[in-house]
mmCIF file of C-alpha atoms in Angstrom:
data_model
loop_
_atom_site.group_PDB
_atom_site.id
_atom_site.type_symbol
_atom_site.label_atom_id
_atom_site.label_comp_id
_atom_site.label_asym_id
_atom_site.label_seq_id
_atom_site.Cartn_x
_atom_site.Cartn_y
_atom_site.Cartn_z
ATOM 1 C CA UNK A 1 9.813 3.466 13.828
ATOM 2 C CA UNK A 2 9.321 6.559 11.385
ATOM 3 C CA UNK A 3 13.249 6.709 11.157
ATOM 4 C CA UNK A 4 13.322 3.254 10.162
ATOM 5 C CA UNK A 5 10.930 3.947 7.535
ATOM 6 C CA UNK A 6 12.452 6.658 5.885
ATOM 7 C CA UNK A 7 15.600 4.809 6.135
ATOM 8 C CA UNK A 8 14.065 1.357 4.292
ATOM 9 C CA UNK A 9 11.890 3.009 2.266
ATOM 10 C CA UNK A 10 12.949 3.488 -1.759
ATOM 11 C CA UNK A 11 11.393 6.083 -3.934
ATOM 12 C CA UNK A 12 9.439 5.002 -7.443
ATOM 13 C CA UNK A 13 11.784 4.309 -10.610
ATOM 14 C CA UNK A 14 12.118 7.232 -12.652
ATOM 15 C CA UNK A 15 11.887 4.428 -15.637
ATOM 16 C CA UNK A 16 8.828 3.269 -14.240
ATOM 17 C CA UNK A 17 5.505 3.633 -15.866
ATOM 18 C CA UNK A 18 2.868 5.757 -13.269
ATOM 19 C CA UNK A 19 0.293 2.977 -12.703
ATOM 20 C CA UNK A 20 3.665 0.681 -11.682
ATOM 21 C CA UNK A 21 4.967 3.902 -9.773
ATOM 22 C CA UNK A 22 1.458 3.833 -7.793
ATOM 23 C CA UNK A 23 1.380 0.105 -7.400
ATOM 24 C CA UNK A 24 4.414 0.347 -5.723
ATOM 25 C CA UNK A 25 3.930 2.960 -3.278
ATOM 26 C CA UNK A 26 0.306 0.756 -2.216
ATOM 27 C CA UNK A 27 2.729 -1.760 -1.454
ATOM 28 C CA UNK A 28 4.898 0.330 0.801
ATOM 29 C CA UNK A 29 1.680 1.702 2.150
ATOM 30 C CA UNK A 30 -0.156 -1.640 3.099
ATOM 31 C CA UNK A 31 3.522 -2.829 4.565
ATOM 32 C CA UNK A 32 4.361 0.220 6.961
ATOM 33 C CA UNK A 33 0.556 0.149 8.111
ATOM 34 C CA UNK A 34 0.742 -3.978 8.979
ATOM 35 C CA UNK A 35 3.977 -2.306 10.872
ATOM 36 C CA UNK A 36 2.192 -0.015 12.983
ATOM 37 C CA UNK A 37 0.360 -2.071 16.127
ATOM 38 C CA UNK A 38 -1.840 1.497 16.915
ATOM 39 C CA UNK A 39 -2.684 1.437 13.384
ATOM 40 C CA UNK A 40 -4.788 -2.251 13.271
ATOM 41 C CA UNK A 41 -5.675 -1.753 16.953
ATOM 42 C CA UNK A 42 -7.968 1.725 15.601
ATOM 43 C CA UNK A 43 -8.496 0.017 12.143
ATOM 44 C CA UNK A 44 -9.515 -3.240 12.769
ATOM 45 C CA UNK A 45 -10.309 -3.618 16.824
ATOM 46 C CA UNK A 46 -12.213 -0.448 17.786
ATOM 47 C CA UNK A 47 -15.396 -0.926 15.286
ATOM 48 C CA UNK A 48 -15.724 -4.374 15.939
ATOM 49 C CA UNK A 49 -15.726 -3.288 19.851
ATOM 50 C CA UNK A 50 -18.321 -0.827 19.279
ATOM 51 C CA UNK A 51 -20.481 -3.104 17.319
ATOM 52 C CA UNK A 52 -20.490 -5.572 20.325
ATOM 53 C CA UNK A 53 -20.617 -3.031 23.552
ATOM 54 C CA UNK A 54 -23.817 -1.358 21.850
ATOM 55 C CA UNK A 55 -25.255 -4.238 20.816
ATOM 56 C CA UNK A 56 -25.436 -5.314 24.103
ATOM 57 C CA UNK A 57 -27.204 -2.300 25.332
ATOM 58 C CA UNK A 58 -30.807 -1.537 25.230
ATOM 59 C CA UNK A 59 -30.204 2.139 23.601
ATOM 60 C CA UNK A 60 -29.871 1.520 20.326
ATOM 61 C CA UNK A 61 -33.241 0.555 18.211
ATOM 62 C CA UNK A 62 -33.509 -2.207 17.138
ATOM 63 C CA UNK A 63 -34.530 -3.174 13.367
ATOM 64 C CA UNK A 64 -36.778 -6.701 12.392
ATOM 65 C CA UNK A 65 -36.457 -7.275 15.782
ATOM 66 C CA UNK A 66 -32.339 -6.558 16.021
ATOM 67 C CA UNK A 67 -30.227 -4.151 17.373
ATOM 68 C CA UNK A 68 -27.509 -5.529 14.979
ATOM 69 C CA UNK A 69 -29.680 -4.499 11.857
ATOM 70 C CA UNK A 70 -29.826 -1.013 12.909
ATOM 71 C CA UNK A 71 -25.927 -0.760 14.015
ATOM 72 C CA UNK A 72 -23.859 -2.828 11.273
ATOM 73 C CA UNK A 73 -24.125 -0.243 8.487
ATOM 74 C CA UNK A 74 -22.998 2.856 11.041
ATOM 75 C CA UNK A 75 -19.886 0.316 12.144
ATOM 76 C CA UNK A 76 -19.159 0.176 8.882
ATOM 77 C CA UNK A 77 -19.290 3.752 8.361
ATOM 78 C CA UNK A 78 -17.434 4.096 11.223
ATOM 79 C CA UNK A 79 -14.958 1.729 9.952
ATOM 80 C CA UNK A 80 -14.265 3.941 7.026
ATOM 81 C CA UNK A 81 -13.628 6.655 9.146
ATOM 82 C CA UNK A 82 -10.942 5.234 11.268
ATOM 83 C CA UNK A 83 -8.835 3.650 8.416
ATOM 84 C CA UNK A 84 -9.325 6.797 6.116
ATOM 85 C CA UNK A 85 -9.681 9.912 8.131
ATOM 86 C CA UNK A 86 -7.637 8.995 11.408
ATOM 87 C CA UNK A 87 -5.095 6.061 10.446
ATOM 88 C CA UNK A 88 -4.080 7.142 7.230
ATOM 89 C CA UNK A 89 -4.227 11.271 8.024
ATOM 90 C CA UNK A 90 -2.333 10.668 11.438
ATOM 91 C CA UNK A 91 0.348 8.361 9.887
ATOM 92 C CA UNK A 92 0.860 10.746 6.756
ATOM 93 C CA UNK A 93 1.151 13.743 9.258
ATOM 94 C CA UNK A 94 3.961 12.345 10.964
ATOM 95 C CA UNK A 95 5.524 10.733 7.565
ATOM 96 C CA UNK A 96 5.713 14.571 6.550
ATOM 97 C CA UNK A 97 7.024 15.485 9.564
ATOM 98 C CA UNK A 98 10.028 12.531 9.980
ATOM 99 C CA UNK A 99 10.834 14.150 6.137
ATOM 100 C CA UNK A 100 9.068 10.599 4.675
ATOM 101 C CA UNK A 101 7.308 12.887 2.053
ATOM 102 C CA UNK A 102 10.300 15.533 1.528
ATOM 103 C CA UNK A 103 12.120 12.698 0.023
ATOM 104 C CA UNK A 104 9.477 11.144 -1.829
ATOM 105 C CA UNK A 105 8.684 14.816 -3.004
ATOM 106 C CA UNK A 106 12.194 13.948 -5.407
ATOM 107 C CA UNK A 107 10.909 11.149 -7.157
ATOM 108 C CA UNK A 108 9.181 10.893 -10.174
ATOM 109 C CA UNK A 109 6.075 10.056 -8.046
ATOM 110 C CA UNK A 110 3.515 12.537 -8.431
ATOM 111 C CA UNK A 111 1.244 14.052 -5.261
ATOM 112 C CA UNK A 112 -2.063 12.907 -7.176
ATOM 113 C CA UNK A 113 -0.250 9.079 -7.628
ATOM 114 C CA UNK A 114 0.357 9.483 -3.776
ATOM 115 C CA UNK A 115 -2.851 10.090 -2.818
ATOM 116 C CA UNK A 116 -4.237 7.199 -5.247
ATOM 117 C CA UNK A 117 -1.488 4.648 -3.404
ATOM 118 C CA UNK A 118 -2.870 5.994 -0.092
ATOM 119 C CA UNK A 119 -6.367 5.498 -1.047
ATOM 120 C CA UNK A 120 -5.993 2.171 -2.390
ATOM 121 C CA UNK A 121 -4.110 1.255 0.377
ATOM 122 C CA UNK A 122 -7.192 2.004 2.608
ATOM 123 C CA UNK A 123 -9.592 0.146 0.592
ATOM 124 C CA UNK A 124 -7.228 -3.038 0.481
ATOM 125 C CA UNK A 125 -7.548 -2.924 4.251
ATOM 126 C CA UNK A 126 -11.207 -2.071 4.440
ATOM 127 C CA UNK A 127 -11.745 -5.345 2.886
ATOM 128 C CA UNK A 128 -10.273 -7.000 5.919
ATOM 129 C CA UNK A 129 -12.261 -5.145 8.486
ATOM 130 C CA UNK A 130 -15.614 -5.826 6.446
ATOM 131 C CA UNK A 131 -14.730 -9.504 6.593
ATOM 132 C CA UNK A 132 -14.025 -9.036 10.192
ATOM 133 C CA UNK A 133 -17.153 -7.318 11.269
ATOM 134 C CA UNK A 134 -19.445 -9.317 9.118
ATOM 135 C CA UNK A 135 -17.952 -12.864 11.099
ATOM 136 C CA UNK A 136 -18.385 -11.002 14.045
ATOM 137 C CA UNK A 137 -22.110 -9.922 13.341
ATOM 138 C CA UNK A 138 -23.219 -13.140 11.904
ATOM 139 C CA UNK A 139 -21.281 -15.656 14.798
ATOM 140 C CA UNK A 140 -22.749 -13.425 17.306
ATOM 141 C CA UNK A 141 -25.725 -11.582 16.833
ATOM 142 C CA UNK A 142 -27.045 -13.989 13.605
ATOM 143 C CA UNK A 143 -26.751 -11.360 11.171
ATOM 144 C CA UNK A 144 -28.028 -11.681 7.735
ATOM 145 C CA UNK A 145 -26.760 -9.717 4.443
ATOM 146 C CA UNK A 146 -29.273 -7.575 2.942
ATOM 147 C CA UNK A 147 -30.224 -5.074 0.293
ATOM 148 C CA UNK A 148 -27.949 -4.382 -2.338
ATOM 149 C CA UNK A 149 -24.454 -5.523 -1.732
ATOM 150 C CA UNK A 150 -23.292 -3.630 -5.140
ATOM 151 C CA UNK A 151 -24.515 -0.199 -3.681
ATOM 152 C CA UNK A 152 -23.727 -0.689 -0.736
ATOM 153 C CA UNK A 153 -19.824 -1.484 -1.370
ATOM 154 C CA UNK A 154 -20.402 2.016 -3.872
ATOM 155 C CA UNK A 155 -21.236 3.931 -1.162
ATOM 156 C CA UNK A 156 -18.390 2.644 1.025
ATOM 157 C CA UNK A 157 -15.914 3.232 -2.326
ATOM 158 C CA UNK A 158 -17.107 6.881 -1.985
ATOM 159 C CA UNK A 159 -17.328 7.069 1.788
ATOM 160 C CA UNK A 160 -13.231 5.848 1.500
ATOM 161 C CA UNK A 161 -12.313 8.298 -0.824
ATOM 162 C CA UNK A 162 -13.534 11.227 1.210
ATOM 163 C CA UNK A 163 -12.458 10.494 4.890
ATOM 164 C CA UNK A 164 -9.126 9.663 3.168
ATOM 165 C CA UNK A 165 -8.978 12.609 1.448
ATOM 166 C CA UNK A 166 -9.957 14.733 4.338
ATOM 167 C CA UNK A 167 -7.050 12.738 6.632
ATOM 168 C CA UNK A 168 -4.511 13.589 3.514
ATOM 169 C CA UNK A 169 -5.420 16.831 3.493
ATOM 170 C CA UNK A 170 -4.862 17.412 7.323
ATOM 171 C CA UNK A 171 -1.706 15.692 6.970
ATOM 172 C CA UNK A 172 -0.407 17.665 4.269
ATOM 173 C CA UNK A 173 -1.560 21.397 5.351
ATOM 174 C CA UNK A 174 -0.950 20.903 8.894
ATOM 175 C CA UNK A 175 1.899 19.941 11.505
ATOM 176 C CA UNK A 176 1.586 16.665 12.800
ATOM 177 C CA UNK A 177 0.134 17.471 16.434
ATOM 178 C CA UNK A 178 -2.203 19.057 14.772
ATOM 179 C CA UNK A 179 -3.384 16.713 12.598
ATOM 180 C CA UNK A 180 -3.449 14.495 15.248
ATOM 181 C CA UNK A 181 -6.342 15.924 17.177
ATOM 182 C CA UNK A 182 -7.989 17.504 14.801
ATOM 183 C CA UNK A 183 -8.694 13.856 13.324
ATOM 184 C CA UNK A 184 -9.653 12.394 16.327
ATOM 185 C CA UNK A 185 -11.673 15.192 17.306
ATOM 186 C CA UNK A 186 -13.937 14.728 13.915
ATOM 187 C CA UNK A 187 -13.952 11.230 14.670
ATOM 188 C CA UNK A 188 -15.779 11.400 17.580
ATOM 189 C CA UNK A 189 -17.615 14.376 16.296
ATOM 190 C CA UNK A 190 -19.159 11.738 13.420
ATOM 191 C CA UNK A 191 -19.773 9.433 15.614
ATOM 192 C CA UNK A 192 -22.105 11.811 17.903
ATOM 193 C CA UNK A 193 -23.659 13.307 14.657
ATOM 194 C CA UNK A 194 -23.199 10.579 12.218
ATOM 195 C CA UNK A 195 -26.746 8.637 12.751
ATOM 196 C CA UNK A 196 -24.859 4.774 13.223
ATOM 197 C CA UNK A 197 -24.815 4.420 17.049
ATOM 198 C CA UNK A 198 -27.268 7.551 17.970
ATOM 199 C CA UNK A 199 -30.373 8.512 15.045
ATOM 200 C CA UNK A 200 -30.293 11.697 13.902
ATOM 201 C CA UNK A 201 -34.020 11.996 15.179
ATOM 202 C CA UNK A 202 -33.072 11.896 18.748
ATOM 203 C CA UNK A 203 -30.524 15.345 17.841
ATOM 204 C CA UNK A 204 -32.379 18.431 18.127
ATOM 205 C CA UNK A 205 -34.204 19.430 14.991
ATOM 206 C CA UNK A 206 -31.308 22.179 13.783
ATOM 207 C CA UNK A 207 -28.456 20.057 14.753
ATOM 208 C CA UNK A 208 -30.222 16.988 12.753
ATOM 209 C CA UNK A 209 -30.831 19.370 9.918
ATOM 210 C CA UNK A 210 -26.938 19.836 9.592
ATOM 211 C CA UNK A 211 -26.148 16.475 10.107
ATOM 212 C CA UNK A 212 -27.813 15.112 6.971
ATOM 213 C CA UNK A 213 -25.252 17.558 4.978
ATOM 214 C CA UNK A 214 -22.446 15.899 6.717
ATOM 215 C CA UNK A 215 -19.574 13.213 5.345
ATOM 216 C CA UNK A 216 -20.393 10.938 8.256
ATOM 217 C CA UNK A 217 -24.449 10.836 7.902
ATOM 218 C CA UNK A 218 -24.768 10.617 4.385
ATOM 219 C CA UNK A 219 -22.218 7.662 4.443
ATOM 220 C CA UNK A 220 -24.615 6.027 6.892
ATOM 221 C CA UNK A 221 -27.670 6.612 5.861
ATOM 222 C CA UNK A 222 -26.384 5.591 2.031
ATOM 223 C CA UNK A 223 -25.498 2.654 3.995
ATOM 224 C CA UNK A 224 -28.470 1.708 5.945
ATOM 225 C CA UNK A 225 -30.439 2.045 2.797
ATOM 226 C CA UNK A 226 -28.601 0.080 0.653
ATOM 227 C CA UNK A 227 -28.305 -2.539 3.328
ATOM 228 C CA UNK A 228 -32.083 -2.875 4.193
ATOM 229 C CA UNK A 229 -35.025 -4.624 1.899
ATOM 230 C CA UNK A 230 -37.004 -1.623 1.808
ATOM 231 C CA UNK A 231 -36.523 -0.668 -1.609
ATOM 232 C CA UNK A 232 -35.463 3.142 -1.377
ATOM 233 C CA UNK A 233 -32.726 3.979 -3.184
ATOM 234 C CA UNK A 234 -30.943 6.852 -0.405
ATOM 235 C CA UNK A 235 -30.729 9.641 -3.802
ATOM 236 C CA UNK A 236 -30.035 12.521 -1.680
ATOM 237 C CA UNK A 237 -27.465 10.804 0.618
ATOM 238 C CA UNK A 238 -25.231 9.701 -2.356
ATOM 239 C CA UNK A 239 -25.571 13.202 -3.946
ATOM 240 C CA UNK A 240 -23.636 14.883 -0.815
ATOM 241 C CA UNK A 241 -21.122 11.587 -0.810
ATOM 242 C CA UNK A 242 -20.432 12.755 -4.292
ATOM 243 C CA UNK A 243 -20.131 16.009 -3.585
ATOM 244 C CA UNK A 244 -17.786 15.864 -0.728
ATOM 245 C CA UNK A 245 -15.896 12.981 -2.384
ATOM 246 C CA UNK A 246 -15.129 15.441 -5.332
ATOM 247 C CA UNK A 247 -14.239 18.493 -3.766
ATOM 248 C CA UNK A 248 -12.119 17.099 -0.652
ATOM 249 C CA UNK A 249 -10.365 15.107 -2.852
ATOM 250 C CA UNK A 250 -9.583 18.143 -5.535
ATOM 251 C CA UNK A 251 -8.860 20.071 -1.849
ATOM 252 C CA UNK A 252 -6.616 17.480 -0.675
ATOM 253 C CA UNK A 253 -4.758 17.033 -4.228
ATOM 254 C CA UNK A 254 -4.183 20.960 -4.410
ATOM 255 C CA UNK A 255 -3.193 21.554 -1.039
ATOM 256 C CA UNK A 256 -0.999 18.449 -0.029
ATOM 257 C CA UNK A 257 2.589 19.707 1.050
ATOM 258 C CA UNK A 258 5.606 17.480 0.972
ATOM 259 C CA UNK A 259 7.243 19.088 3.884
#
């Protein structure tokens, strides 16, 4: 599969203006993900499995009377995570390592205008899985849209650009194997301290105290907020967003190796 990529695959126009060199590569990126079967089964399956298995359980708490209302904003965040931090890292590790990257690295294709294609690759699929999981909540469970849709697709924009830019810079500072567990192993590491499927008030006060400085819980609880009627706006949680959106992604720009 990765041979046939780099075979297939054509590097940006050197007459070609950035933005079209970047709309291009999106292109290649959306068509070698809709390639990859492991890619929509962990993109587009998995959170809409979670929503429904802990839905069904009695462990989660529930919110107006549903356990939906209190899980749909951590799927989401969880969402993010998967196509950002583990689909797009993973498949960019082994990209670099099949020598994808070392060819691109001759184009006139920047590594910031990679990293832009990547991310708005991501948020072009994101758009499927929120369609996805919001049939799924509403056939199933009844669920009903609310808060502020406007901040709450914000704080997903933000939550996007970080777990991508934390997957990139995996991929492109480390060999594939590597990058391969390492993004997996956060993944489930967010989900255990990310405050979506478990609240961060049933963690032990230090490890809570952490927590709420992480990626993963800030997303959520920016999330949750934004999703609810209660009329807080979650300050503090899009203040570390921001803050690890900006410095991963200047991390992941400075860092990213072609080969």
């Amino acid at each position: 599969m990765a041979t046939q990529t780099f075979n297939q695959r054509t590097t940006p126009s050197k007459a070609a203006s950035p933005g079209r060199q970047i709309l291009t590569q999106t292109q290649f990126e959306l068509l070698l993900t809709l390639r990859r079967g492991e890619n929509i089964l962990v993109t587009l399956i998995v959170p809409v499995v979670l929503l429904i298995f802990f839905a069904s359980l009695n462990i989660v708490p529930a919110v107006n009377g549903s356990a939906v209302n209190f899980l749909f904003p951590g799927i989401l965040a969880l969402a993010v995570m998967a196509a950002g931090m583990v689909n797009l890292g993973i498949a960019t590790a082994y990209e670099r390592y099949y020598g994808v990257l070392k060819r691109l690295g001759s184009s006139p294709l920047p590594r910031s205008g990679l990293i832009i294609a990547k991310i708005i690759s991501i948020l072009l699929l994101e758009i499927v899985q929120v369609v996805l999981l919001v049939g799924v909540a509403i056939l199933l469970y009844g669920w009903q849209p609310k808060g502020s849709p406007p901040l709450a697709l914000l704080a997903m924009a933000l939550g996007t650009v970080t777990f991508a830019a934390i997957g990139l810079a995996m991929a492109g500072a480390l060999r594939a194997e590597l990058t391969l567990a390492g993004a997996n192993a956060l993944f489930l590491l967010f989900i255990l301290l990310g405050g979506g499927i478990l609240p961060l008030s049933h963690l032990p006060a230090p490890l809570a105290a952490i927590a709420q400085f992480l990626p993963a819980a800030a997303l959520t609880q920016a999330l949750q907020a934004t999703m609810s009627n209660n009329g807080t706006f979650p300050g503090f949680a899009f203040l570390i967003l921001v803050i690890w959106t900006i410095v991963v992604l200047v991390i992941a720009i400075r860092t990213f190796q072609w080969e």
